Short mmCIF file of C-alpha atoms in Angstrom, two decimals:
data_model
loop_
_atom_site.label_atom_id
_atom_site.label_comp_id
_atom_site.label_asym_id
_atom_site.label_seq_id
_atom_site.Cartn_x
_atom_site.Cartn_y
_atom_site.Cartn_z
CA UNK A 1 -1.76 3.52 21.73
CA UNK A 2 -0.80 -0.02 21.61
CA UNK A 3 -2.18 -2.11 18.08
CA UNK A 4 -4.18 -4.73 20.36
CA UNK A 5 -5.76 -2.44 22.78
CA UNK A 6 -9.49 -0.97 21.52
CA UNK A 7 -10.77 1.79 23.47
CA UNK A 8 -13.96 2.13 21.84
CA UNK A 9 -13.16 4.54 18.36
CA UNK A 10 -11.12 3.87 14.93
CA UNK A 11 -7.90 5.50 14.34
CA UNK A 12 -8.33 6.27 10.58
CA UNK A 13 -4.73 8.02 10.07
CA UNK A 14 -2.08 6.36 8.49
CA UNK A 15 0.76 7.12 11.00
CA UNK A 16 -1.13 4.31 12.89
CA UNK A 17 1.30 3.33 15.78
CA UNK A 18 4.16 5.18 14.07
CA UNK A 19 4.11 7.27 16.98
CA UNK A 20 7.30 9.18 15.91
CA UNK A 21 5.38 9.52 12.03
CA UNK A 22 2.25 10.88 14.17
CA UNK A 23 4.19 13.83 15.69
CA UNK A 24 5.85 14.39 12.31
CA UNK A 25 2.70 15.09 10.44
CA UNK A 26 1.44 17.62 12.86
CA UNK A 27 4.80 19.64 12.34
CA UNK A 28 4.51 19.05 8.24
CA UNK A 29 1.08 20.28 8.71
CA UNK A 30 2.25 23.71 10.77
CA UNK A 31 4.98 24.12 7.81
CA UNK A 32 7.44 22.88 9.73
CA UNK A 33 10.22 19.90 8.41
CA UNK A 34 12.85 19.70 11.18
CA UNK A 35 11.27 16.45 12.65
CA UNK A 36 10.38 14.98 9.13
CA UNK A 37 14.00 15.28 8.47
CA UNK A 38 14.94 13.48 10.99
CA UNK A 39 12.18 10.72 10.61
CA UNK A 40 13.14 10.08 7.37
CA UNK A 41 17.19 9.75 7.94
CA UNK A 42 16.86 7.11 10.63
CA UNK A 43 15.16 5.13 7.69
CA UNK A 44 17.52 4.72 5.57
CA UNK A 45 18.39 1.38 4.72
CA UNK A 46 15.46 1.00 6.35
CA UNK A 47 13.30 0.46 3.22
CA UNK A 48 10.15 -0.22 4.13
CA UNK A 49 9.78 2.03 6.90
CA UNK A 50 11.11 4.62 4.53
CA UNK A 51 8.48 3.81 2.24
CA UNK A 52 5.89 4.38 4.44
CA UNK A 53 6.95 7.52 6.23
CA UNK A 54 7.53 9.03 2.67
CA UNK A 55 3.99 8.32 1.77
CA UNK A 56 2.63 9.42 4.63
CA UNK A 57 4.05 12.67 4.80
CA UNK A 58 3.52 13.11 1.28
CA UNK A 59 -0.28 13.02 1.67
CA UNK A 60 0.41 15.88 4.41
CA UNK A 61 2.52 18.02 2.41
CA UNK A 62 0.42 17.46 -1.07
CA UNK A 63 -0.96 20.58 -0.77
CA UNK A 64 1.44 23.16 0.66
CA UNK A 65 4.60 24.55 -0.30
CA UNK A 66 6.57 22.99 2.45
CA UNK A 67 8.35 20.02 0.10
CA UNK A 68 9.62 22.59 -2.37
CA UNK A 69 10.85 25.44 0.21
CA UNK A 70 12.59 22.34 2.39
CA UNK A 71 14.32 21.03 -0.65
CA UNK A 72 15.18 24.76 -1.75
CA UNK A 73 17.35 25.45 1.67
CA UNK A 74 18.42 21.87 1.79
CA UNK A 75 18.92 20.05 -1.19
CA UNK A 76 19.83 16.61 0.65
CA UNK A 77 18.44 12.98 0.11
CA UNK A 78 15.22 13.50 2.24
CA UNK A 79 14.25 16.50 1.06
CA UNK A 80 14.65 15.07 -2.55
CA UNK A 81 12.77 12.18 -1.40
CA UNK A 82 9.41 14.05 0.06
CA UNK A 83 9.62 16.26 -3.14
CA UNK A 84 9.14 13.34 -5.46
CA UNK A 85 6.85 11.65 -3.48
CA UNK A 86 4.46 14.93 -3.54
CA UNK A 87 5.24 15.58 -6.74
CA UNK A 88 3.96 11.87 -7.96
CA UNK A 89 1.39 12.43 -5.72
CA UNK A 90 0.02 15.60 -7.75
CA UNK A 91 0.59 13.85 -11.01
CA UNK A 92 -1.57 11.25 -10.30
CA UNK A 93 -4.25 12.85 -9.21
CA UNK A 94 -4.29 15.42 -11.92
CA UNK A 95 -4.06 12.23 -14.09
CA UNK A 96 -7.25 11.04 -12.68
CA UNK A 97 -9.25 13.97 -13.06
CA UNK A 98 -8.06 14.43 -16.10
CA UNK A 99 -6.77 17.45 -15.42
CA UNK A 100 -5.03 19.64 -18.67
CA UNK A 101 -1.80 20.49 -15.83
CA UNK A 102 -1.48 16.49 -16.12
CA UNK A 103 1.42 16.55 -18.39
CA UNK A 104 3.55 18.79 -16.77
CA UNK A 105 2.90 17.75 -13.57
CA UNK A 106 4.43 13.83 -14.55
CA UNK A 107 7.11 15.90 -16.31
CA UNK A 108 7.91 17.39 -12.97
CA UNK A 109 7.50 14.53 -11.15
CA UNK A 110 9.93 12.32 -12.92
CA UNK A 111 12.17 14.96 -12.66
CA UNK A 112 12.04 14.76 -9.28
CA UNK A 113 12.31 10.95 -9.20
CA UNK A 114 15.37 11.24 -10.78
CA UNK A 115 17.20 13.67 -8.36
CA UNK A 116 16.19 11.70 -5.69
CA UNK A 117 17.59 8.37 -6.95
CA UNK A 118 20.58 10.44 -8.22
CA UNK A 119 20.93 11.75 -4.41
CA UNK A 120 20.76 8.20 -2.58
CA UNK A 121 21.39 5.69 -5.74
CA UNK A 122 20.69 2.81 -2.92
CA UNK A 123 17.49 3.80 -2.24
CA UNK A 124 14.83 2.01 -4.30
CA UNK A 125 11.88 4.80 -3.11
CA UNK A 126 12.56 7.22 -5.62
CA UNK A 127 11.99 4.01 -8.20
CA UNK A 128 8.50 2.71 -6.15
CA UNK A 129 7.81 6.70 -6.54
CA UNK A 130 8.31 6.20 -10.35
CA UNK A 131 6.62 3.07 -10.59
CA UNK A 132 3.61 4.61 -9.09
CA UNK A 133 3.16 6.35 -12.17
CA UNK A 134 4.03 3.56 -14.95
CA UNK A 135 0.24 2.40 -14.54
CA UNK A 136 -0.66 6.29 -16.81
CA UNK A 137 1.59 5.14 -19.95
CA UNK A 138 0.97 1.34 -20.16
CA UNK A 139 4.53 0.17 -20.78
CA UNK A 140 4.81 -3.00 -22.32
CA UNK A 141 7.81 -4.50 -21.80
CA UNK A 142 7.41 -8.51 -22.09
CA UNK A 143 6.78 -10.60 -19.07
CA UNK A 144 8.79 -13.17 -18.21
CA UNK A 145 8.74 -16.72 -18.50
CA UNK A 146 5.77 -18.21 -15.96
CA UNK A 147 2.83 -16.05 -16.22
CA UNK A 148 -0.25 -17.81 -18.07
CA UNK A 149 -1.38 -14.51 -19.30
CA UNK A 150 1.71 -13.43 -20.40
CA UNK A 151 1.13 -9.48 -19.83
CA UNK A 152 3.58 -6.76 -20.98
CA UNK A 153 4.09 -3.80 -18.31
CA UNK A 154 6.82 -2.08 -16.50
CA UNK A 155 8.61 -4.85 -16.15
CA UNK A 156 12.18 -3.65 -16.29
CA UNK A 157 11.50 -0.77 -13.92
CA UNK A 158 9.94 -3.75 -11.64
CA UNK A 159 13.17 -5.32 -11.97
CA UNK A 160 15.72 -2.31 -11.16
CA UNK A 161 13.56 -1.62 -7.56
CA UNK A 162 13.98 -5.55 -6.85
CA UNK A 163 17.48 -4.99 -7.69
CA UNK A 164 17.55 -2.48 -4.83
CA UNK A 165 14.95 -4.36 -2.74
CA UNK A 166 14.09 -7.89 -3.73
CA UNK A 167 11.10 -7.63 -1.48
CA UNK A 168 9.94 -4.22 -1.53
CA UNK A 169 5.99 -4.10 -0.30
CA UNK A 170 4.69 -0.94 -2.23
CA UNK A 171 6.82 -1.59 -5.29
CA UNK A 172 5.07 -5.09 -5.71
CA UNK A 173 1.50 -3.99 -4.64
CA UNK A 174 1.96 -0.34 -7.42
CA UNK A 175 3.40 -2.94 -9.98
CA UNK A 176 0.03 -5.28 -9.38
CA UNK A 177 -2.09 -2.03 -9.95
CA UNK A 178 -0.84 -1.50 -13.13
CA UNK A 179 -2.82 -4.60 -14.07
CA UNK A 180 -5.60 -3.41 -12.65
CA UNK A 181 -9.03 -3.56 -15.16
CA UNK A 182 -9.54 -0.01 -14.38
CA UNK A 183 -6.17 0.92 -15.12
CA UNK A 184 -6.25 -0.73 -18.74
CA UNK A 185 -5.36 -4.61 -18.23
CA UNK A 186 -7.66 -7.55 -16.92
CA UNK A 187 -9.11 -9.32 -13.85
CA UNK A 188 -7.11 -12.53 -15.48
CA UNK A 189 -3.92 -10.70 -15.92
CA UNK A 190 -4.13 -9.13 -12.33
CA UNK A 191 -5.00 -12.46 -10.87
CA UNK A 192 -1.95 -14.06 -12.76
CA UNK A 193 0.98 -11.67 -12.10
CA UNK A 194 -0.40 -11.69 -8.57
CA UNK A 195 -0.25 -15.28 -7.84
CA UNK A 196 3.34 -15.42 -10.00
CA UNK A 197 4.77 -12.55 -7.61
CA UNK A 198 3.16 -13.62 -4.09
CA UNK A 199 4.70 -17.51 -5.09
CA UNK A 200 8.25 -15.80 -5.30
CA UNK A 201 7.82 -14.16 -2.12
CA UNK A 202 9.14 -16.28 1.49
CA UNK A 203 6.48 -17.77 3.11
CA UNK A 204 5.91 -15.65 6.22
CA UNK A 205 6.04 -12.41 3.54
CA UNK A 206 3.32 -10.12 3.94
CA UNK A 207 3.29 -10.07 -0.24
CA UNK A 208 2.00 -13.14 -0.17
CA UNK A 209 -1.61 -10.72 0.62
CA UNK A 210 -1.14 -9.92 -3.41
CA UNK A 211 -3.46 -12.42 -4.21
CA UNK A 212 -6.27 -11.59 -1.82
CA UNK A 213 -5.46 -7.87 -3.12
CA UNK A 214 -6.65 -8.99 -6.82
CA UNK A 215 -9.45 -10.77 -5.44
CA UNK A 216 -10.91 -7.77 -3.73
CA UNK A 217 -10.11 -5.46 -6.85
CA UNK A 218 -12.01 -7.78 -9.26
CA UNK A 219 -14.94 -8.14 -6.51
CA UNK A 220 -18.62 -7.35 -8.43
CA UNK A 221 -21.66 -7.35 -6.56
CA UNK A 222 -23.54 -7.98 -8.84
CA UNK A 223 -22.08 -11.16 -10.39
CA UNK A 224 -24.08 -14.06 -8.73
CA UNK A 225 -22.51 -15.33 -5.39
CA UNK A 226 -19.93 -13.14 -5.78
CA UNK A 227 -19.52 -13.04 -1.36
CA UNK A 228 -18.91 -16.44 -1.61
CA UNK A 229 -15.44 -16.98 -3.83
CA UNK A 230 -13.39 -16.25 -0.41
CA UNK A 231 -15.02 -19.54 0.44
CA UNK A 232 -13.59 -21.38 -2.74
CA UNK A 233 -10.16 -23.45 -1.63
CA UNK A 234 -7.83 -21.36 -3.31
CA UNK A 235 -8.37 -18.01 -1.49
CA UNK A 236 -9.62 -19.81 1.76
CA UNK A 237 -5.97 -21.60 1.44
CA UNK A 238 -4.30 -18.20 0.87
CA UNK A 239 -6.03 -16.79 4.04
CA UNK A 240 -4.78 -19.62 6.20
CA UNK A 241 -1.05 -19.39 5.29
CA UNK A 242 -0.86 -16.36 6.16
CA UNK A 243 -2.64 -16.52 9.02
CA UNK A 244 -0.35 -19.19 10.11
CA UNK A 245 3.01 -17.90 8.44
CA UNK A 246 2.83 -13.80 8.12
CA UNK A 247 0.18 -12.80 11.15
CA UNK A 248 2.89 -14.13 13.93
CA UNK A 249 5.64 -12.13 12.62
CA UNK A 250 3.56 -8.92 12.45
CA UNK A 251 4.43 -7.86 16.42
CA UNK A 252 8.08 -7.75 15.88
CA UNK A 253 7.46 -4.80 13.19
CA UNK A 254 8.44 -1.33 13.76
CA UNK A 255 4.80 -0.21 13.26
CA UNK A 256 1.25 -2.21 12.57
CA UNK A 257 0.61 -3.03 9.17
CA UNK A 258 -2.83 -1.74 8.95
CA UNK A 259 -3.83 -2.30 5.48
CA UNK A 260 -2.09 -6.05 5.74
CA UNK A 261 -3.97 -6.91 7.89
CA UNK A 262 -7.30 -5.52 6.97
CA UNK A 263 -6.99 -7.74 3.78
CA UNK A 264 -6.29 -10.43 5.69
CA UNK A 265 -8.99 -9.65 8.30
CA UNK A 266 -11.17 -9.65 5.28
CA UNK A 267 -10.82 -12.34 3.43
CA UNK A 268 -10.88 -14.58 6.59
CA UNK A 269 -14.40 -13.05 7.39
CA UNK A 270 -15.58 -13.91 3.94
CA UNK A 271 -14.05 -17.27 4.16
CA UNK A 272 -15.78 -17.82 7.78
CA UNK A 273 -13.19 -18.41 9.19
CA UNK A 274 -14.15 -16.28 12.71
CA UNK A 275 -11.54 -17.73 14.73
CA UNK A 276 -8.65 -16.64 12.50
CA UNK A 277 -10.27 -13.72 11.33
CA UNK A 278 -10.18 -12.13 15.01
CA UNK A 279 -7.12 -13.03 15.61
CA UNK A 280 -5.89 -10.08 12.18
CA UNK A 281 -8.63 -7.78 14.04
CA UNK A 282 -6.95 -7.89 17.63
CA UNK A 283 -3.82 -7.45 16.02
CA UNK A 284 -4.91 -4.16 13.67
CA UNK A 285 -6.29 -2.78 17.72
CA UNK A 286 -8.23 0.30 16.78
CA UNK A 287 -6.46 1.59 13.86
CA UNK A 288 -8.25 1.15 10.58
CA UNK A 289 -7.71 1.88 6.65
CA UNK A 290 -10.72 2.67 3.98
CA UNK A 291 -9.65 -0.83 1.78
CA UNK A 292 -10.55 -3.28 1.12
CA UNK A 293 -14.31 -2.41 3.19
CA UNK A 294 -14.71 0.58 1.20
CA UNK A 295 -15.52 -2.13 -1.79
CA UNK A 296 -17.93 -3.60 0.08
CA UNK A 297 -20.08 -0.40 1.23
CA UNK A 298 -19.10 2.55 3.87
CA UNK A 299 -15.94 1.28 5.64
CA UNK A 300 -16.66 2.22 9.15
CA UNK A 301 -19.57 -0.37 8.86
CA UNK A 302 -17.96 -3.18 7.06
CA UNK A 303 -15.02 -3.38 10.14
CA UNK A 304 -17.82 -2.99 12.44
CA UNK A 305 -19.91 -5.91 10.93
CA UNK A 306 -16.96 -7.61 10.80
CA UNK A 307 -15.78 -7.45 13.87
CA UNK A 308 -19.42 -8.01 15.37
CA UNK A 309 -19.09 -11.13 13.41
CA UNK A 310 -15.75 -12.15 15.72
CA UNK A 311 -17.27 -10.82 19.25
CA UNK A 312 -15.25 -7.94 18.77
CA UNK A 313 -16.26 -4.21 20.19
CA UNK A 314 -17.05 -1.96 17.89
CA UNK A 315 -17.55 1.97 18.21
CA UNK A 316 -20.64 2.34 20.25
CA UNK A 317 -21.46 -0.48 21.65
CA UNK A 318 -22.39 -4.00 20.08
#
């Protein structure tokens, strides 16, 4: 299904328009890895798509056997790579239900991290897989030179995935996380090392979203007109460039950002700016991601109001 055509649902899975990813996660869901072997070697080199296919398949394969049987016949770099990415996956959500199998399930994990990396040293994905965890421990390496707030985290492991990948989307957006309030910093520490990382980034860079990203993370409803700071100049400003710099190159991609643009989408609602706003909305077509509307109430009706707002279809009518 083409991104800009709408034919009257949402397409909630995160394949999206990965059509190849799509057929791959019915297989890893039968048991089957052939294809998702093959998925994942055209990517290499590939990072970002790499990234994403990992992830997604990971969320299939969570919670079967099929990661640890595949790498058991063949121990090669994509097998390595799924079984880390499942295996971070478990640890972290052990982690957050405080689960007593938490422990050994990070042990096992960063096991796994390291055969990856140790399989395909060029790779960064087995790091973003590690980083994805740093957030549990609170590592507090200093921060460098440029950052109001001055926060400690995993900064060095930051550093040996930009090594890899200067520009790596997930590794930025897990590094942000670990600044997260909920994960143990600050809404002014998040804000900070997002604005210091998105400023790096080249103008038409879809990481220059981290900002809006912070913004939606430190959103309270009950904290008086707190619907109206997308209005403020600084986030309204953010909105814009990208709308102008990053939403243009989006088509040339080998599938459609979906949560990108949702953020975008988002903040360009809030900001009323209608026009622009559709414009991320006809691009995202019918495919659809829980953030950031799930902050804001059930996320079916948030895109829906939204994209009323625009004189967009939604499902079932206006």
């Amino acid at each position: 299904m083409a991104a800009g055509l709408f034919e009257g649902q949402y397409v909630w899975h995160p394949a999206a328009d990965d059509r190849v990813l799509a057929t791959v996660c019915v297989d890893v869901r039968a048991g089957r890895w052939g294809s998702a072997r093959e998925a994942l070697a055209e990517t290499r080199g590939a990072f970002g798509l790499r990234a994403h296919r990992s992830l997604v398949l990971a969320s299939e394969a969570a919670d079967s056997d099929l990661a640890e049987r595949w790498l058991a016949e063949e121990p090669e770099p994509e097998a390595a790579l799924l079984w880390a990415r499942v295996a971070v996956l478990r640890a972290l959500r052990a982690a957050d239900a405080r689960d007593e199998r938490a422990g050994a399930l990070e042990r096992i994990a960063l096991s796994a991290c390291d055969r990856a990396s140790g399989l395909d040293p060029a790779d960064p994905t087995p790091w973003v897989a590690r980083l994805a965890m740093a957030r549990l421990h609170r590592l507090r390496d200093p921060a460098p030179q440029g950052l109001l707030t001055a926060p400690p985290g995993p900064w060095r492991l930051f550093a040996h995935v930009l090594s890899l990948d200067p520009w790596h989307r997930e590794a930025h957006h897990r590094f942000l996380a670990c600044f997260f309030a909920r994960h143990g910093g600050s809404v002014n520490a998040a804000w900070d090392v997002a604005a210091f990382l998105s400023q790096r980034a080249p103008a038409d860079s879809a990481l220059r979203l981290l900002p809006l990203v912070a913004l939606v993370e430190s959103h309270d409803p009950a904290r008086r007109l707190a619907g109206r700071v997308w209005e403020e100049p600084p986030w309204r400003s953010t909105a814009l460039a990208l709308h102008r710099n990053w939403l243009p190159t989006v088509a040339g991609g080998r599938f459609t950002p979906v949560l990108d643009l949702a953020y975008l989408a988002h903040a360009l609602v809030m900001a009323r700016r209608l026009s622009e706003a559709r414009a991320a909305l006809v691009a995202m077509g019918p495919y659809a991601s829980r953030m950031p509307w799930c902050a804001f109430g059930d996320p079916a009706e948030q895109l829906s109001r939204a994209r009323r707002a625009c004189g967009l279809p939604v499902p079932g009518g206006p």
